[in-house]
CSV table of C-alpha atoms and ligand atoms in Angstrom, one decimal:
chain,number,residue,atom,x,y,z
A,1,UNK,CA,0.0,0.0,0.0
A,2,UNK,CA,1.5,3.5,-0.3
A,3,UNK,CA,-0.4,6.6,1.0
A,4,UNK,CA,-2.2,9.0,-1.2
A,5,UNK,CA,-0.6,12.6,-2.4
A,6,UNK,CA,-3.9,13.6,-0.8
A,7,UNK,CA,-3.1,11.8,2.3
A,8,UNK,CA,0.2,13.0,3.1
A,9,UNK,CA,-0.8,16.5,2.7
A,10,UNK,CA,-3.5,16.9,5.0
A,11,UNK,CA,-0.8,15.3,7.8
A,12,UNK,CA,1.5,17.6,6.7
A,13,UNK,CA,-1.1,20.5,6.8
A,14,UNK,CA,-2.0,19.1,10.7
A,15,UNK,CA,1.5,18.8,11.4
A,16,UNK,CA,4.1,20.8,10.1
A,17,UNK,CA,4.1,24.2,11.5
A,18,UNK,CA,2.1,26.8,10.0
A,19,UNK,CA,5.1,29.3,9.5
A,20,UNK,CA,7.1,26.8,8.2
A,21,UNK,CA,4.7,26.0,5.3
A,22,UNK,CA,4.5,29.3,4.3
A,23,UNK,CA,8.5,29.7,3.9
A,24,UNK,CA,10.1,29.5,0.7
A,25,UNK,CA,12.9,27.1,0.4
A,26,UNK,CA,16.6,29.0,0.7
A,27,UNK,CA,16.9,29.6,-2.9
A,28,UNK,CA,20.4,29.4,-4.5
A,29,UNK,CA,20.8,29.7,-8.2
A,30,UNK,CA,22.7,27.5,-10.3
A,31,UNK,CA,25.9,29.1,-10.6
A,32,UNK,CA,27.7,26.1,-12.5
A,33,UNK,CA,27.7,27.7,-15.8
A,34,UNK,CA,28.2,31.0,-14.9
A,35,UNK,CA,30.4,34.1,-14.0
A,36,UNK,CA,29.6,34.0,-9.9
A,37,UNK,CA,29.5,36.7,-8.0
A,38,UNK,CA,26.3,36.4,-5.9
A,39,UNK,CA,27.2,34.3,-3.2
A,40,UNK,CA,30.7,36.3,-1.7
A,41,UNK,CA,32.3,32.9,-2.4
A,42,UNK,CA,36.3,33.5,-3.1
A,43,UNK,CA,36.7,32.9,-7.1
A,44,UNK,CA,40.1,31.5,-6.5
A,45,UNK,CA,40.6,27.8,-5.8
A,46,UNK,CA,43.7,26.3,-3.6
A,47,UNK,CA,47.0,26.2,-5.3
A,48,UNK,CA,47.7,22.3,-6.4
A,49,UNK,CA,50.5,21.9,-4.2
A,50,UNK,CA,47.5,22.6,-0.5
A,51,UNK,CA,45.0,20.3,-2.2
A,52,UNK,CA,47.1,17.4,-2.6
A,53,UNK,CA,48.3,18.0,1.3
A,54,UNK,CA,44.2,18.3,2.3
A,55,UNK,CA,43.7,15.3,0.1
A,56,UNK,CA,46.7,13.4,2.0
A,57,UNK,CA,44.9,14.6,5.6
A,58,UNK,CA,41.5,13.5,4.6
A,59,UNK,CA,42.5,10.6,3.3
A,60,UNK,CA,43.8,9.8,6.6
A,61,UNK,CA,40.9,9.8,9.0
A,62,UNK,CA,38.9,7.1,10.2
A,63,UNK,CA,35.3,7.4,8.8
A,64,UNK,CA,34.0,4.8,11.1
A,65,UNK,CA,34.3,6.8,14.2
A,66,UNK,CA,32.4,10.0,15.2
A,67,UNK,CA,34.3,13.3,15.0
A,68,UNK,CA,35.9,14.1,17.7
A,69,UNK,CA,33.5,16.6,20.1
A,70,UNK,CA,35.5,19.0,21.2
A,71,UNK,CA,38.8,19.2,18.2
A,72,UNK,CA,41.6,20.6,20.1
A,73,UNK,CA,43.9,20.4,16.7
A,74,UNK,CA,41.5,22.7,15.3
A,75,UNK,CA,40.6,25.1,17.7
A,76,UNK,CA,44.5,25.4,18.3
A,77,UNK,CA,44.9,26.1,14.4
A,78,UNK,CA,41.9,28.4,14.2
A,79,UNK,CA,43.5,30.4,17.1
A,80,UNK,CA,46.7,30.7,15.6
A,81,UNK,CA,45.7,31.5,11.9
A,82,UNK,CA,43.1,34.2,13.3
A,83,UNK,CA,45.2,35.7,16.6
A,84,UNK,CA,42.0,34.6,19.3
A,85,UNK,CA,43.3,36.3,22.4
A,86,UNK,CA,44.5,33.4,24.9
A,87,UNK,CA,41.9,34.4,27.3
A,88,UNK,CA,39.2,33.8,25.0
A,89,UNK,CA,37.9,30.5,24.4
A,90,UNK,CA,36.7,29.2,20.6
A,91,UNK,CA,33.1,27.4,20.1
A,92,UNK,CA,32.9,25.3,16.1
A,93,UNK,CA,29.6,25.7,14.3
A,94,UNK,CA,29.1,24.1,10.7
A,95,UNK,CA,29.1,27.7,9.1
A,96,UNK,CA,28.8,30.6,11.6
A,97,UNK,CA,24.9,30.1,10.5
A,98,UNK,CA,24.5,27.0,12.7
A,99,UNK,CA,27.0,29.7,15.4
A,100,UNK,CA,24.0,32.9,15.0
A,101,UNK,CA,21.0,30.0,15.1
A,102,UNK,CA,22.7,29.0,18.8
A,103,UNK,CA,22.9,31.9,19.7
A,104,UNK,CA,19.5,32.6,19.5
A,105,UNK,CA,18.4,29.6,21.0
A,106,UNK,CA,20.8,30.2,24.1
A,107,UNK,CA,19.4,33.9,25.1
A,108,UNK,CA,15.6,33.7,23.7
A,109,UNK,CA,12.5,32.4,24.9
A,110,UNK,CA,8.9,32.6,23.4
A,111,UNK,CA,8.8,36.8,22.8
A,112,UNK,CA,12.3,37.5,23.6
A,113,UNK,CA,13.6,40.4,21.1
A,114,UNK,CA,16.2,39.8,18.6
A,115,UNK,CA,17.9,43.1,17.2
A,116,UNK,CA,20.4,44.3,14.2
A,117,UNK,CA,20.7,47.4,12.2
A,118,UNK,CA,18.2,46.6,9.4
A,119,UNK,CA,18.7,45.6,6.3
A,120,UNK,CA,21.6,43.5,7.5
A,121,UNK,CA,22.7,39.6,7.2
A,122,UNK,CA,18.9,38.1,6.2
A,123,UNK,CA,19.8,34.9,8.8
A,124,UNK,CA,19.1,36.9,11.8
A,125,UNK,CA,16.0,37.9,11.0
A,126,UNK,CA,15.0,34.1,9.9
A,127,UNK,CA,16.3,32.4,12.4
A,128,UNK,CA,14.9,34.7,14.7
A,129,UNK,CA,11.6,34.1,13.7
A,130,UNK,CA,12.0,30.2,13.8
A,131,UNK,CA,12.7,30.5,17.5
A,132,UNK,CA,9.8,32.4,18.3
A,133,UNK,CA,11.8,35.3,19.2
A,134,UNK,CA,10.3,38.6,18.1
A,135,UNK,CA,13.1,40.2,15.7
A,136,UNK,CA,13.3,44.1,15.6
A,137,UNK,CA,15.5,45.7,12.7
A,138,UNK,CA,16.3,49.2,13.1
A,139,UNK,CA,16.6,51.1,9.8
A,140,UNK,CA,20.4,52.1,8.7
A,141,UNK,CA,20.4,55.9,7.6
A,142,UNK,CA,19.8,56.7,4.2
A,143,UNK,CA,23.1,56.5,3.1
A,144,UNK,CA,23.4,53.0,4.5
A,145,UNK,CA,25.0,54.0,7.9
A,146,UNK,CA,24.6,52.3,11.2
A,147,UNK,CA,21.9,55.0,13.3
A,148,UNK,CA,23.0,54.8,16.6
A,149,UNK,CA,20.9,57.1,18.2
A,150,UNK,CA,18.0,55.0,16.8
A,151,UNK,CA,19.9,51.5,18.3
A,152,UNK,CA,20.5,52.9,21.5
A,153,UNK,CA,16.3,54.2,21.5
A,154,UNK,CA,15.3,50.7,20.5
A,155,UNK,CA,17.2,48.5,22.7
A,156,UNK,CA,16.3,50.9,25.9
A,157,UNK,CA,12.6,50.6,24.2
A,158,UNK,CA,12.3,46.6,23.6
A,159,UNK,CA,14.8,45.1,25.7
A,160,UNK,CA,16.7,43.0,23.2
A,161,UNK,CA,18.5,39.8,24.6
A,162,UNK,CA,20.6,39.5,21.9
A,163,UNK,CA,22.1,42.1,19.3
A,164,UNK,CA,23.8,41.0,16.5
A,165,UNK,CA,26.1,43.7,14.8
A,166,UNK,CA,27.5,42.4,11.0
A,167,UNK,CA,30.5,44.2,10.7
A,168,UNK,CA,31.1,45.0,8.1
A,169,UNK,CA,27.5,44.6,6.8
A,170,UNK,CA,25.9,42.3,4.5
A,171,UNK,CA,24.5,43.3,1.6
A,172,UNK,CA,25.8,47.0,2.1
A,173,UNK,CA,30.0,46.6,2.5
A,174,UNK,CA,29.7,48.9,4.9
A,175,UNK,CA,32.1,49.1,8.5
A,176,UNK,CA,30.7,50.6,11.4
A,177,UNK,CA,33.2,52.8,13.4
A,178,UNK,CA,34.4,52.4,16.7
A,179,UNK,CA,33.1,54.3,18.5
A,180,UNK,CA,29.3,53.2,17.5
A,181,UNK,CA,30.2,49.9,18.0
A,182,UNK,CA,31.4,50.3,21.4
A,183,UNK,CA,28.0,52.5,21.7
A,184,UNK,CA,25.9,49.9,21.1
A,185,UNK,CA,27.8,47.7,23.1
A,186,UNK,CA,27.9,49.7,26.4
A,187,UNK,CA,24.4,50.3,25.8
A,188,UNK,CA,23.0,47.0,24.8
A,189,UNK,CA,21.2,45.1,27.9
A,190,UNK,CA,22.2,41.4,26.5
A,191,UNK,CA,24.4,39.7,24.6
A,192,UNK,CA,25.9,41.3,21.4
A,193,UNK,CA,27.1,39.2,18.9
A,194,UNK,CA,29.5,40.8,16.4
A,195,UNK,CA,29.6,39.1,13.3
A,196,UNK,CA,32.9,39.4,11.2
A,197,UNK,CA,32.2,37.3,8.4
A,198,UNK,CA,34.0,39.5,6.1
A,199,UNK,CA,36.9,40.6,8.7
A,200,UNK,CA,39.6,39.5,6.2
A,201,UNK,CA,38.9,42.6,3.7
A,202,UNK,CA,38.3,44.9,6.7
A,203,UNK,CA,41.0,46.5,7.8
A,204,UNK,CA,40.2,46.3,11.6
A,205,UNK,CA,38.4,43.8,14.5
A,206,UNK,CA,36.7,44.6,17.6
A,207,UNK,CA,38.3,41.2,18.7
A,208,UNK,CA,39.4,43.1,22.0
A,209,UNK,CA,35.7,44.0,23.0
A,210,UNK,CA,35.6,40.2,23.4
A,211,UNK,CA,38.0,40.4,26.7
A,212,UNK,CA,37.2,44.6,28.0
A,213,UNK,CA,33.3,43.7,27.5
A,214,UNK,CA,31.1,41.4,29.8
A,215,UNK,CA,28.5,41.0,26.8
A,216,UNK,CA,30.7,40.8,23.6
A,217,UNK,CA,31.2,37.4,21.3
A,218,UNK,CA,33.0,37.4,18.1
A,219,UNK,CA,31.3,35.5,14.9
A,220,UNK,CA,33.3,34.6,11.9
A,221,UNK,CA,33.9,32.0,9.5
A,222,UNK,CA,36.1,30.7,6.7
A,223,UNK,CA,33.3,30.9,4.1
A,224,UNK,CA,34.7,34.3,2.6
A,225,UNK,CA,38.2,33.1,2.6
A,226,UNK,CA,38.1,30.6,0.0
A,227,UNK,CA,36.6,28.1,2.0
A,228,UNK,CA,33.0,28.2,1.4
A,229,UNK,CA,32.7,24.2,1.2
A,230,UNK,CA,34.0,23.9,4.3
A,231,UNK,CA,31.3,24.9,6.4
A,232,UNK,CA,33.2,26.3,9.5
A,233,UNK,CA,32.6,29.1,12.0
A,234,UNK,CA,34.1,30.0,15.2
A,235,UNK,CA,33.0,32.1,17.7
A,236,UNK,CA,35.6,33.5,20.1
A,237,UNK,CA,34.4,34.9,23.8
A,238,UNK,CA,35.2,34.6,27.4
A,239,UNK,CA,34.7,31.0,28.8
A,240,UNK,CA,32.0,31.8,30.5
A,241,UNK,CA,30.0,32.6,27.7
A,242,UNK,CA,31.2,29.5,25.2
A,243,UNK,CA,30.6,27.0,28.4
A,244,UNK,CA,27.1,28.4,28.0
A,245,UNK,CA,26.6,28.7,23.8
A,246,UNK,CA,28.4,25.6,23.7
A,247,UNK,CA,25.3,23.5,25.4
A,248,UNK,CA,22.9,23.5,22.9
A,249,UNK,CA,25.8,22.8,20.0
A,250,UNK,CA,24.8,19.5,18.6
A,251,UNK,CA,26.9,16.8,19.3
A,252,UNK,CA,29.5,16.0,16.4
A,253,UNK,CA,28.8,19.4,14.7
A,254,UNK,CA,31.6,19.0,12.4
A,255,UNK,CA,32.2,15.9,10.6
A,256,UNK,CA,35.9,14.7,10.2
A,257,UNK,CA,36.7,15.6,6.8
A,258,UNK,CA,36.0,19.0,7.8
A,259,UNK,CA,38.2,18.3,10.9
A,260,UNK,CA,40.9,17.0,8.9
A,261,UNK,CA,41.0,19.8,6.1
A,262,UNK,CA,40.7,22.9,7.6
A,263,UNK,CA,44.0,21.9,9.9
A,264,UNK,CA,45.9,21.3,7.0
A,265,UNK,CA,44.6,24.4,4.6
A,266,UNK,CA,45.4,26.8,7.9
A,267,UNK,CA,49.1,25.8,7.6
A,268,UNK,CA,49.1,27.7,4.4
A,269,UNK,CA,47.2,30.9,6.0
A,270,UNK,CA,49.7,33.2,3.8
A,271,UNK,CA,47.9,31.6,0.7
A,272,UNK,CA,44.6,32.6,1.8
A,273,UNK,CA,45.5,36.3,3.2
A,274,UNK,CA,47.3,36.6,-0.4
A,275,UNK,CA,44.3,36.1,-1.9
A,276,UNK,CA,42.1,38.2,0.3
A,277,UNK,CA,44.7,41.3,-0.4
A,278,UNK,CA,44.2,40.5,-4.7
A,279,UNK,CA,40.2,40.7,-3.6
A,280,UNK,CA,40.7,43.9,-1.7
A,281,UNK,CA,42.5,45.1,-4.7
A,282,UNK,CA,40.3,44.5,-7.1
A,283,UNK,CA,37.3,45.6,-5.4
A,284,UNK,CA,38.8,49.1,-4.3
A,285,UNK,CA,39.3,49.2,-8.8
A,286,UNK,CA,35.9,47.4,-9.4
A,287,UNK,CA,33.9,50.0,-7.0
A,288,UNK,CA,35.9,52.9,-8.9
A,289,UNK,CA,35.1,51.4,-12.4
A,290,UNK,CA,31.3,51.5,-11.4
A,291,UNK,CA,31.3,54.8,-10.1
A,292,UNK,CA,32.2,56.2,-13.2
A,293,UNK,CA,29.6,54.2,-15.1
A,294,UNK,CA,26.9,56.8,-15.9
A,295,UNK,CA,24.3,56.8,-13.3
A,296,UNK,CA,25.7,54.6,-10.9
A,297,UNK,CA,26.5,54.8,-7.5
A,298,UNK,CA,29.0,52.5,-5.3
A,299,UNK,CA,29.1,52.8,-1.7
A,300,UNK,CA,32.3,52.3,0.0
A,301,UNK,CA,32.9,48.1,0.9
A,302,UNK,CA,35.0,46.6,3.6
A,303,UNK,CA,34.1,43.1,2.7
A,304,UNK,CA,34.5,40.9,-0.3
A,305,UNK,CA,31.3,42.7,-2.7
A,306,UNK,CA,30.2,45.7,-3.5
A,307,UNK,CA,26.7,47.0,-3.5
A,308,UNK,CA,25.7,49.7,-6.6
A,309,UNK,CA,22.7,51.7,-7.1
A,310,UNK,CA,21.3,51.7,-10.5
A,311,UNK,CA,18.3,54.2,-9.5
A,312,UNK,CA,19.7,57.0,-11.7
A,313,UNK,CA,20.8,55.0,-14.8
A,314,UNK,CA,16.6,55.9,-16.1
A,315,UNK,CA,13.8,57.5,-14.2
A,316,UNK,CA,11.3,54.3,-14.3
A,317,UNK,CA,11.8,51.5,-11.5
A,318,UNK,CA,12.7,48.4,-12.0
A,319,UNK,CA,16.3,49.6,-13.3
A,320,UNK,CA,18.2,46.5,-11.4
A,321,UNK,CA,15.8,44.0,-11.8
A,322,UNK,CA,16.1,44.6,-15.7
A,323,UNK,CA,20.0,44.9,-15.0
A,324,UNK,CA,20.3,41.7,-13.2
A,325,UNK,CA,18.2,39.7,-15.9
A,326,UNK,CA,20.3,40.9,-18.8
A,327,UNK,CA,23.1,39.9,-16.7
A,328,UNK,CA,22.0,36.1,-16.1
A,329,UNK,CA,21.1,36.3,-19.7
A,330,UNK,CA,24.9,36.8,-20.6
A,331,UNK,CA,26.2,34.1,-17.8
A,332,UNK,CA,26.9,36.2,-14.9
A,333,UNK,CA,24.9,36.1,-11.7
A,334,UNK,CA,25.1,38.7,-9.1
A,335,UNK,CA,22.4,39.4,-6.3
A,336,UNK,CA,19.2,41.4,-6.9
A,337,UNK,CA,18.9,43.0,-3.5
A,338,UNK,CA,16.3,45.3,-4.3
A,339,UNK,CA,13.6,43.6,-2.6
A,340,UNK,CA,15.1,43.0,0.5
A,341,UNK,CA,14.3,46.5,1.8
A,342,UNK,CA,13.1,49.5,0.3
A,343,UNK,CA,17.0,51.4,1.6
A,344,UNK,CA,18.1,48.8,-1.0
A,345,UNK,CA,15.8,49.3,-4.4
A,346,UNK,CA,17.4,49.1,-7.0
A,347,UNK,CA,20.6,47.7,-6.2
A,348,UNK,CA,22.3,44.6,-7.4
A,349,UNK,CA,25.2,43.5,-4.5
A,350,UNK,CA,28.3,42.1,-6.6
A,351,UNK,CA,30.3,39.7,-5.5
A,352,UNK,CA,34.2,40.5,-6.3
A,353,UNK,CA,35.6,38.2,-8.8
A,354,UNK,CA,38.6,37.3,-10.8
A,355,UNK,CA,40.3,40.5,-12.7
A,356,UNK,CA,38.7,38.7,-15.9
A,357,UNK,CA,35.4,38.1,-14.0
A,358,UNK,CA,35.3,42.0,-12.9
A,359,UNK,CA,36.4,43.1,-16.5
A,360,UNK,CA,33.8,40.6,-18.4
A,361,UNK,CA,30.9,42.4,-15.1
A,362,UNK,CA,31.9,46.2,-16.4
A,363,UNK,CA,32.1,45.4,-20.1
A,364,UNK,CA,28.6,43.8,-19.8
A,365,UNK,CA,27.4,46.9,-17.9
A,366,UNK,CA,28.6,49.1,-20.6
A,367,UNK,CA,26.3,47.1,-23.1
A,368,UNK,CA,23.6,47.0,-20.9
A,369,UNK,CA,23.2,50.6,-19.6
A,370,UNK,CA,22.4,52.5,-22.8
A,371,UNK,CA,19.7,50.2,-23.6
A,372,UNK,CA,18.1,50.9,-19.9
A,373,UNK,CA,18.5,54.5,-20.6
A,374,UNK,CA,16.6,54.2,-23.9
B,1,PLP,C1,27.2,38.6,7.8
B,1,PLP,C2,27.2,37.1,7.6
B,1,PLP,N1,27.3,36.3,8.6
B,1,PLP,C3,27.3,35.0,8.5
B,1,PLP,C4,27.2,34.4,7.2
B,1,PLP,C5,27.1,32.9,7.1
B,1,PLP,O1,28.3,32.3,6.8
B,1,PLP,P1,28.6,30.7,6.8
B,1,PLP,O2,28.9,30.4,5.4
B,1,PLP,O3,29.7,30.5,7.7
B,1,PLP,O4,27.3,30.0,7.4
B,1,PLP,C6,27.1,35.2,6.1
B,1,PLP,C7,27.0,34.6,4.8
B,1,PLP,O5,26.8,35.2,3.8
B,1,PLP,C8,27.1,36.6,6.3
B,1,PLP,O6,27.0,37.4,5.3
C-alpha cells in the first residue's frame, strides 16, 4: 500500500508548523555555468600543491568513528591562523549560521527580542523568527550608515536579549566605526554578537571587545576566505560565555573531513591572506570602475562585494531587476537585493571576482546601460 498525495498533505497541513509551510525554500541559483559573484564565495581555488596536502589529511581519517566533540587540533589552528586572544575561548559551528541560530536559542525564549541594524545579514532575521523570538530591525540611515541614536532608542525601548552587529555589513560593505560599536555595546542590555564574516577585507576587528566587555562574542567563518565548502565558523568569547553557547551545540557538529582539512589548509594561511589582499585590490578598482559608469553609485565596501545603485541610470523603476536579468542572460549572476528592503531598491550587491570576472561584469554593464537608458 503506499499513501495518497492527498493523504500526506493533510498530515503535513496538521503537522508541520504553520510558519514553516509558508516559507520559501533557501533559494540558491545555479551558478555552475556561470560568472559567480552572488554568493561572496572567493573565485580562487587552492594552489595544487595545499589540495594534494588536504587530500593526503582527509584521506587519513577514520570514517568509522564519530568526530571528535570538542577538536583541540582545530581550535588550536583556528586560534593561531586568526590571533583569538589566549583568554578567549573558541566554540565550532558548521558555518557561523549554525554559530547565529545557537545563539538565538541560548538567550531567547517565546517573545524575547532579537535586534540588528536593518537591512543586514537576512539569517538573523529568519532564524529569529523560527525561535519564536520577536526580531526588531532598526533602519540604517539613508546613506546606509549604522543609526546609533536609533539603536540605543530601540534597545532601551524593547529590551533586546541579543544584538547582532555584522560588521562589516551584509549586503551594504559597509564598516561601522568604533566608537558606534562600542555604543551599542555599552548600551546593549544582553548579549551582542558581532559578526565578522567578512573581517579578512576589513582593515580592523573589535576582537578586543571580546576580553574589555562582559556582553561581547565574536562571529566569523572561513566561508569568505576561500573556504565556502568547508562549512566552518568560530565564535571566540570569554569562557563563561562559550561553556554556555556551547550547550545547545549538537553533538558531532563538524564531521571529520571538515576536521581534517581545515587543519591542514590553515598551515598555508599566507595563501589565503594573499588572496584576500588581490580581492581587496580589485574591489577598491571594481567600485571605482562603477562609479564612473553613468548613473551609478558605489558605496564604500570593507568586505569581499560591493553594493551599486542603479536608480539613476533611467527614471522608471525596475532599473536593477532589468539589469540583473540581462546579466544572467549573458552568464553572470550577481544578487538582486532590491527587494530585501526599500534602503536597498534598485541595487544589485556584486560579489568581487577574478580580474577577468570583474572586467567581463563592467564590459557587460557598458552594453547594458544604454539600452536601460533608452
Ligand atoms: C554577515 C554574515 N554572517 C554569516 C554568514 C554565514 O556564513 P557561513 O557560510 O559561515 O554560514 C554570512 C553569509 O553570507 C554573512 O554574510
Amino acid at each position: 500500500m503506499t499513501a495518497s498525495d492527498a493523504s500526506t498533505a493533510r498530515v503535513i497541513a496538521a503537522t508541520i508548523r504553520p510558519d514553516v509551510q509558508a516559507l520559501a525554500r533557501y533559494a540558491v541559483a545555479d551558478g555552475t555555468q556561470a560568472i559567480k559573484l552572488d554568493a561572496m564565495e572567493s573565485p580562487y581555488s587552492l594552489p595544487d600543491d595545499i589540495q594534494a596536502a588536504v587530500a593526503r589529511a582527509v584521506g587519513k581519517v577514520a570514517l568509522n568513528r564519530y568526530p571528535s566533540a570538542d577538536p583541540r587540533p582545530v581550535k588550536d589552528a583556528v586560534r593561531t591562523a586568526f590571533d583569538i586572544p589566549a583568554g578567549a575561548d573558541i566554540m565550532l559551528g558548521n558555518g557561523s549560521d549554525e554559530l547565529i541560530s545557537l545563539a538565538i536559542q541560548s538567550t531567547c525564549v517565546p517573545g524575547d527580542v532579537v535586534m540588528s541594524p536593518w537591512p543586514s545579514f537576512v539569517m538573523y532575521e529568519a532564524f529569529a523568527r523560527l525561535n519564536h523570538a520577536t526580531f526588531a530591525g532598526v533602519p540604517l540611515t539613508a546613506d546606509l550608515q549604522i543609526d546609533v541614536p536609533a539603536m540605543v532608542e530601540a534597545m532601551a525601548r524593547l529590551r533586546p536579549k541579543i544584538v547582532f552587529l555584522a560588521v562589516p555589513n551584509n549586503p551594504t560593505g559597509l564598516m561601522w566605526s568604533a566608537d558606534a560599536i562600542r555604543t551599542v555595546v555599552e548600551a546593549a542590555p544582553g548579549l551582542v554578537v558581532i559578526d565578522e564574516a567578512y573581517h579578512a577585507f576589513a582593515r580592523s576587528t573589535s576582537m578586543d571587545l571580546v576580553l574589555s566587555h562582559p556582553n561581547v562574542v565574536i562571529v566569523r567563518t572561513v566561508s569568505k576566505i576561500g573556504l565556502a565548502g568547508m562549512r566552518l565558523g568560530y565564535l571566540a568569547g570569554a569562557p563563561a560565555w562559550v561553556d554556555q553557547l556551547d550547550k545547545l551545540r549538537p553533538p558531532y557538529n563538524l564531521n571529520v573531513l571538515t576536521q581534517a582539512a581545515i587543519v591542514a589548509v590553515l598551515e598555508h594561511k599566507p595563501v589565503l591572506d594573499a588572496h584576500a589582499a588581490q580581492i581587496c585590490a580589485d574591489r577598491d578598482a571594481l567600485i571605482a570602475s562603477l562609479a564612473a559608469l553613468p548613473g551609478v553609485t558605489s558605496y564604500p565596501s570593507a568586505a569581499n562585494f560591493v553594493l551599486a545603485n542603479f536608480s539613476s541610470v533611467a527614471a522608471q523603476p525596475g532599473n536593477a531587476a532589468r539589469i540583473y536579468d540581462d546579466l544572467k542572460a549573458r552568464g553572470i549572476l550577481v544578487r538582486n537585493v532590491g527587494p530585501m528592503h526599500p534602503l536597498l531598491a534598485e541595487c544589485l550587491r556584486i560579489s568581487i571576482g577574478t580580474p577577468d570576472d570583474n572586467a567581463a561584469l563592467l564590459a557587460a554593464l557598458n552594453d547594458i546601460l544604454p539600452t536601460i537608458r533608452n
